[in-house]
PDB file of C-alpha atoms in Angstrom:
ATOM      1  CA  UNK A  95      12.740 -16.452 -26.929  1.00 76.00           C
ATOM      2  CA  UNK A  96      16.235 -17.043 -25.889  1.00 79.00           C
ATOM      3  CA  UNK A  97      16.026 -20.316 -24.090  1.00 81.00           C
ATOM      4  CA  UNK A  98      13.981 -21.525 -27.312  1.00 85.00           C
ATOM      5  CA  UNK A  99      16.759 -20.865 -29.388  1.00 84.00           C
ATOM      6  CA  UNK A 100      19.347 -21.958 -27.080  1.00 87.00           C
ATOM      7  CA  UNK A 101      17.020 -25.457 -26.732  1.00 86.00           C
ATOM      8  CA  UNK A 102      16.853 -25.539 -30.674  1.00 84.00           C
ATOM      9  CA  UNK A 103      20.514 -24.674 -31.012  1.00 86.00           C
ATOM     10  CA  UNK A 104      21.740 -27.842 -28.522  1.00 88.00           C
ATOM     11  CA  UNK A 105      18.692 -30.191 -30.089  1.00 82.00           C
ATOM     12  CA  UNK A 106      20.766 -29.412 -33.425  1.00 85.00           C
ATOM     13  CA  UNK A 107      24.451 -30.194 -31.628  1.00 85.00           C
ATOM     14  CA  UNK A 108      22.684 -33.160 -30.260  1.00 86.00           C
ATOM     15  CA  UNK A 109      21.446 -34.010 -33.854  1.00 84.00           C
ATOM     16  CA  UNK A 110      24.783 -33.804 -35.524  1.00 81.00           C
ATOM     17  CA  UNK A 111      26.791 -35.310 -33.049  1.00 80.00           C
ATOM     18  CA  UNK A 112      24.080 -38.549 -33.401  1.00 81.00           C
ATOM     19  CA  UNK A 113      24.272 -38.272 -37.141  1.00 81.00           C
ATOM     20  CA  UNK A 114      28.711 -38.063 -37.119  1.00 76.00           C
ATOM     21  CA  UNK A 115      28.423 -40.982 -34.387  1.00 76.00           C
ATOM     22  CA  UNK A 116      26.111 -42.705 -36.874  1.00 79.00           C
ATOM     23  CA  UNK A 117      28.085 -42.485 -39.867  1.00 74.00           C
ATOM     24  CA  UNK A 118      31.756 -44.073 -37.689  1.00 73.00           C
ATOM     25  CA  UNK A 119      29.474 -46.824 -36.304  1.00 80.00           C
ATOM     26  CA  UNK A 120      28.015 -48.160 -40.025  1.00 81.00           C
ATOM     27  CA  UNK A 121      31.622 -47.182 -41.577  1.00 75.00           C
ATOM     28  CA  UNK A 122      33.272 -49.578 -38.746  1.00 80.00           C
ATOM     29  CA  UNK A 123      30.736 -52.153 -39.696  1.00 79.00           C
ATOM     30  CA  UNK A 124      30.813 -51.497 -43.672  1.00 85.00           C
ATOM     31  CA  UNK A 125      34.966 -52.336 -43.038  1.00 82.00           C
ATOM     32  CA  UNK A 126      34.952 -54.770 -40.798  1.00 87.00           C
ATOM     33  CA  UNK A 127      32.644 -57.081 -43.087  1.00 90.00           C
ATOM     34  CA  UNK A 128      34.919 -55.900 -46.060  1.00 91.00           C
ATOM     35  CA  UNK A 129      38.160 -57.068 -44.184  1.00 92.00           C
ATOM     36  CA  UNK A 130      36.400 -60.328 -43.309  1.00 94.00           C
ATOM     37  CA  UNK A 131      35.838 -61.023 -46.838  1.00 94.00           C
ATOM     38  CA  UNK A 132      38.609 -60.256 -48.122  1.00 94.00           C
ATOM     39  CA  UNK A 133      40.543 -62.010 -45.536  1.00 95.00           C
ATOM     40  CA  UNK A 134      38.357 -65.505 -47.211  1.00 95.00           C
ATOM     41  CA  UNK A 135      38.793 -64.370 -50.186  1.00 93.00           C
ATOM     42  CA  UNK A 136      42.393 -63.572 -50.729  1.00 93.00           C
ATOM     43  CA  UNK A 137      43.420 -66.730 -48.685  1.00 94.00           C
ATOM     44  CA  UNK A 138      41.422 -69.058 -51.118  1.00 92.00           C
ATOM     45  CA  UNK A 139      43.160 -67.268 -54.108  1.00 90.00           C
ATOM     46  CA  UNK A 140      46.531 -67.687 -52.442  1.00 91.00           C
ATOM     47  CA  UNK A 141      46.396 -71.124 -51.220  1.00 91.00           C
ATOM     48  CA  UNK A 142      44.346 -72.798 -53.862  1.00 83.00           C
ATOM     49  CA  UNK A 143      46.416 -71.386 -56.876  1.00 60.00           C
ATOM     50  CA  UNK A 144      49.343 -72.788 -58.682  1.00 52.00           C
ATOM     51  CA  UNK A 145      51.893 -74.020 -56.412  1.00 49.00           C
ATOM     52  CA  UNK A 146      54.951 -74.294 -58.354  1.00 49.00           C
ATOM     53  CA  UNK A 147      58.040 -72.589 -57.060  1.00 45.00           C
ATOM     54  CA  UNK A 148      60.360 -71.384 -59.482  1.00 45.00           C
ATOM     55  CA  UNK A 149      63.828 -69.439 -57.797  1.00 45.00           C
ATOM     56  CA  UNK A 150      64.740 -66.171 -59.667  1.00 45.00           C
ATOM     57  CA  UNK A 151      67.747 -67.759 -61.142  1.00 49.00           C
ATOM     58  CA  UNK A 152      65.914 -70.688 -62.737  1.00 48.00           C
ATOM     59  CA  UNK A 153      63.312 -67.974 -64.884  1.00 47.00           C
ATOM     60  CA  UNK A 154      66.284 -66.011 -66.439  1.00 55.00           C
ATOM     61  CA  UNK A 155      66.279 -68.283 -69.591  1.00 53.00           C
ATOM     62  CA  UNK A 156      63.018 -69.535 -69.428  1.00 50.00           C
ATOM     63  CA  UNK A 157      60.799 -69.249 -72.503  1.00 54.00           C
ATOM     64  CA  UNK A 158      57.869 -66.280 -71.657  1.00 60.00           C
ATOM     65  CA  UNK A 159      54.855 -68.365 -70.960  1.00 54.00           C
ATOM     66  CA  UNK A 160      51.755 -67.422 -70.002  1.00 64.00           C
ATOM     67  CA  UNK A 161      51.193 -69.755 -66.663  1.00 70.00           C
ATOM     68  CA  UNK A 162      49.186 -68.534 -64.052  1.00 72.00           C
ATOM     69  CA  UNK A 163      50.777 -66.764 -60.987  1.00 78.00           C
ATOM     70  CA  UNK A 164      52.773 -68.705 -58.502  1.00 82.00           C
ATOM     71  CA  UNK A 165      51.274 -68.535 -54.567  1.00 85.00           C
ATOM     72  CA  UNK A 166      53.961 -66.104 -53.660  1.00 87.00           C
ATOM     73  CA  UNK A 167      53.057 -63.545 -57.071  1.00 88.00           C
ATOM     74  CA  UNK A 168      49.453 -63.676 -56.052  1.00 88.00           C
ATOM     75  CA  UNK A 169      50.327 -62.798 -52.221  1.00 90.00           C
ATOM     76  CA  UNK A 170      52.847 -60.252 -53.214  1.00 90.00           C
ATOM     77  CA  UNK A 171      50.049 -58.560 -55.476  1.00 90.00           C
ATOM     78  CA  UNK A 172      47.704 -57.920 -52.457  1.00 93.00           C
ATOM     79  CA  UNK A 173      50.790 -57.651 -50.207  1.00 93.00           C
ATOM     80  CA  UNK A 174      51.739 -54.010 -48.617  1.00 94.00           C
ATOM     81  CA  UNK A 175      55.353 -52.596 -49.320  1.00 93.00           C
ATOM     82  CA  UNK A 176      55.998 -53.369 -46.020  1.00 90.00           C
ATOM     83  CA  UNK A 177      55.726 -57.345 -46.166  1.00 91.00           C
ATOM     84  CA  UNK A 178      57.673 -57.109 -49.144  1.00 89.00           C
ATOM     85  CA  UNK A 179      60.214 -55.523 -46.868  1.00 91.00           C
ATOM     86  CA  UNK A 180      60.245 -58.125 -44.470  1.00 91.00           C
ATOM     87  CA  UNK A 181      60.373 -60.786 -46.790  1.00 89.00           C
ATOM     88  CA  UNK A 182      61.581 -61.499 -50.470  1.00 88.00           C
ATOM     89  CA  UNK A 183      59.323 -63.299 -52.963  1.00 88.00           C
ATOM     90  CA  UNK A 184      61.884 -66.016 -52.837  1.00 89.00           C
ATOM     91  CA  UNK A 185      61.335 -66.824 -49.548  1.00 90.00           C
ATOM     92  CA  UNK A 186      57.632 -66.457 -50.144  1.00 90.00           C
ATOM     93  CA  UNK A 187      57.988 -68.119 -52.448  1.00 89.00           C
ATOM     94  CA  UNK A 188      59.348 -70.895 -50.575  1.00 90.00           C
ATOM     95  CA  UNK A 189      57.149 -70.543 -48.309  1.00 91.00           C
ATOM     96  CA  UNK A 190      54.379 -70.954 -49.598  1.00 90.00           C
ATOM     97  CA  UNK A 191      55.449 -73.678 -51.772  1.00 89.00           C
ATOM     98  CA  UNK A 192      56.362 -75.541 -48.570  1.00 88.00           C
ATOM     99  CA  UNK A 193      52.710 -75.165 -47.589  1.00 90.00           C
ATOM    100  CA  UNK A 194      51.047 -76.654 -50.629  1.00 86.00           C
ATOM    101  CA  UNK A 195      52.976 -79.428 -51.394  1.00 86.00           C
ATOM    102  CA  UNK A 196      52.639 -80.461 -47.630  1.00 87.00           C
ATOM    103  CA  UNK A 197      49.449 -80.075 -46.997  1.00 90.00           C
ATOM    104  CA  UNK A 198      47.860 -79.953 -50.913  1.00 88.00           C
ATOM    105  CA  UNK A 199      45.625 -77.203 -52.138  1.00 88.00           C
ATOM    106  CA  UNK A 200      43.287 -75.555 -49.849  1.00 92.00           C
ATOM    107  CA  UNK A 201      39.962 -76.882 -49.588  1.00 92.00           C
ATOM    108  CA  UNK A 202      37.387 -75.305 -47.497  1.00 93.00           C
ATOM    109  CA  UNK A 203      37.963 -72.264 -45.362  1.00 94.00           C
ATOM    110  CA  UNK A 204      35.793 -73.747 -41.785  1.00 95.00           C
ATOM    111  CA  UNK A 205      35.393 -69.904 -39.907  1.00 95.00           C
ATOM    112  CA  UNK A 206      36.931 -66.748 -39.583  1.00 96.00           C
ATOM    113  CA  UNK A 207      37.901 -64.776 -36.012  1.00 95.00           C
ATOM    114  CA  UNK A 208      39.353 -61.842 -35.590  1.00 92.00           C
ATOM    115  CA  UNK A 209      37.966 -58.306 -36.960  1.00 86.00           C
ATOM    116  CA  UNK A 210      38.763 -54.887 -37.990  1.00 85.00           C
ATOM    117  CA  UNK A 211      39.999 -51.744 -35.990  1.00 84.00           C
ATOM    118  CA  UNK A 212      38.500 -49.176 -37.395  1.00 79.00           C
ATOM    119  CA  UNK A 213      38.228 -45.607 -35.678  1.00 74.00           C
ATOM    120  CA  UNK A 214      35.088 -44.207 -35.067  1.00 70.00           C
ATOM    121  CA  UNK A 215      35.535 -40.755 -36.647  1.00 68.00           C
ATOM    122  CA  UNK A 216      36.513 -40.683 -40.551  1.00 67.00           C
ATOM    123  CA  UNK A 217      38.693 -37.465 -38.738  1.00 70.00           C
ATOM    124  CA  UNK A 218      40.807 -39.646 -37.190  1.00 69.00           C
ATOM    125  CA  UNK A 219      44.457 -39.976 -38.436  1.00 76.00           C
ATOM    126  CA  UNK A 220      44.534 -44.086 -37.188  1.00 81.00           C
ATOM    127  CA  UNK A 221      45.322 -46.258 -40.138  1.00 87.00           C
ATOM    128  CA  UNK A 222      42.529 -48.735 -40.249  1.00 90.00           C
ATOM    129  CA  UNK A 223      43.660 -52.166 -39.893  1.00 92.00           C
ATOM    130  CA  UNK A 224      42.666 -55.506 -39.781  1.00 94.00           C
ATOM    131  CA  UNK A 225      44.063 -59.009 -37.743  1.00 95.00           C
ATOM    132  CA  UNK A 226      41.876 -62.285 -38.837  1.00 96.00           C
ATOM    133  CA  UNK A 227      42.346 -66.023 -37.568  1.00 97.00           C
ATOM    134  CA  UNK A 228      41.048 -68.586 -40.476  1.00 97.00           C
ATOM    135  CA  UNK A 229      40.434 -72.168 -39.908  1.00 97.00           C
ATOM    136  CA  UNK A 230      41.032 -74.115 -43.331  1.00 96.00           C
ATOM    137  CA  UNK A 231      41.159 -77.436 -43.970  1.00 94.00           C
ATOM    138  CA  UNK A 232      43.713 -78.931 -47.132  1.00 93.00           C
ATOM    139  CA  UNK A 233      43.738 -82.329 -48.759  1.00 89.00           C
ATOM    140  CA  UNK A 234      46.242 -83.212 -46.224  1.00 89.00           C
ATOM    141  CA  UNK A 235      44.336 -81.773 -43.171  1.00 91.00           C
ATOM    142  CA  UNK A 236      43.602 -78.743 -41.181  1.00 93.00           C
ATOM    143  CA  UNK A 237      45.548 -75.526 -40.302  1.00 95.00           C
ATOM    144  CA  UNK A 238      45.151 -71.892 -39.490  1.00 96.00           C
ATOM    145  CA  UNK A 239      45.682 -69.276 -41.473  1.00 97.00           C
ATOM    146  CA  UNK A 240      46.908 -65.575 -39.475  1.00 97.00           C
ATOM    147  CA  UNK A 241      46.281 -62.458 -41.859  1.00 97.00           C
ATOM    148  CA  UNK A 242      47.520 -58.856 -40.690  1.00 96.00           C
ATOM    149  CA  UNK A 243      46.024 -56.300 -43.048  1.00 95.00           C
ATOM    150  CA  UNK A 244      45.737 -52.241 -43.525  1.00 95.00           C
ATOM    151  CA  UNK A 245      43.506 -50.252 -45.420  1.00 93.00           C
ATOM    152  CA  UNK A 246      44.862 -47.906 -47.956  1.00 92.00           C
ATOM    153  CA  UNK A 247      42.843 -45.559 -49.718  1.00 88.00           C
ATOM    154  CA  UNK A 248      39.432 -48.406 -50.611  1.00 88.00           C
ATOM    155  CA  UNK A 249      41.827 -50.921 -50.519  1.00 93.00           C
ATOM    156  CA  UNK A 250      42.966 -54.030 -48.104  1.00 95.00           C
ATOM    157  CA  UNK A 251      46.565 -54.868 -48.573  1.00 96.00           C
ATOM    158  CA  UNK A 252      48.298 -57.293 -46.311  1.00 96.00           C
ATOM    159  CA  UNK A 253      51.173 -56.516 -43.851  1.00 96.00           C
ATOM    160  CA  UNK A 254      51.198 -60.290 -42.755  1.00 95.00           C
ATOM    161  CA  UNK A 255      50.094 -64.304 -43.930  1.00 96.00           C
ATOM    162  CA  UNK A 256      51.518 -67.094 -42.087  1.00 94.00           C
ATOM    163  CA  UNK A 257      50.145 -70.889 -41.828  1.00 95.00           C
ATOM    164  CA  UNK A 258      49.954 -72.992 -38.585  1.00 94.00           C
ATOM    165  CA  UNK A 259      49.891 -76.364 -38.486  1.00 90.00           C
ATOM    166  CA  UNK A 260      51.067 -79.343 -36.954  1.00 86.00           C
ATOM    167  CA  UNK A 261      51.024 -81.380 -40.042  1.00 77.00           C
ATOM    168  CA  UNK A 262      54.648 -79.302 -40.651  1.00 71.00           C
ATOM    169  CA  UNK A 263      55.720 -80.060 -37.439  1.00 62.00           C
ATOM    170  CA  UNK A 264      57.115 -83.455 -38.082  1.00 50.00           C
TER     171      UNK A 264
END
């Protein structure tokens, strides 16, 4: 009687320890293929929007219009506090208006590297976070898009965007 509940008692450790292993292994999957697409998506919204580049000074008598967002409003709306720290939206916004009229909007995004690191037990006090590698091609030609990202609460919000290319070079 007592190695039959001993056997039943470690067949149910052995069950919940599958089920908790499990549940890490489809949530590191579930946000990996979340950061991925986000990582496409975000960088299509940011690179294909409106380029214009307006400095802070310029906007202070400027009509209220509705325009769309500039590249550097839309990247500073998905951005964490902590890019915002490490760089203004004016020299975003430079930035990324540097980028576009260089190379022209973004056309296709060609493949994604990278992935998600993700701990294995929901438990776990490691922030989720995310480093992708995009390949991207522009009117103008081809570059490579670096995203750093963290996930905060159900949401992606980026730490880092930067664009490589040797089209900028010269």
């Amino acid at each position: 009687m007592r190695k039959s509940l001993i056997s039943a008692c470690t067949f149910l450790l052995l069950l919940i320890a599958i089920a908790i292993l499990g549940s890490g292994i489809y949530r590191q999957s579930r946000l990996d293929a979340s950061s991925r697409e986000f990582a496409i998506h975000v960088t299509q919204i940011i690179l294909s929007g409106n380029p214009r580049y307006e400095a802070q000074e310029d906007l202070e008598d400027a009509p209220e219009l509705e325009e769309p967002p500039t590249a550097a409003e839309t990247l500073a709306s998905f951005a964490h506090p902590l890019l915002l720290e490490q760089r203004s939206m004016d020299a975003l916004g430079k930035y990324l208006y540097t980028i576009t009229l260089n190379l022209g909007p973004l056309q296709v995004v060609q493949s994604i590297n990278g992935g998600s690191d993700v701990p294995l037990f929901v438990f776990d006090s490691q922030i989720p976070s995310a480093t992708h590698n995009l390949q991207v091609e522009f009117s103008a030609g081809s570059a490579q898009v670096m995203i750093d990202m963290i996930l905060e609460g159900d949401e992606w919000l980026i730490t880092a965007f930067s664009v490589e290319t040797t089209l900028l070079s010269s």
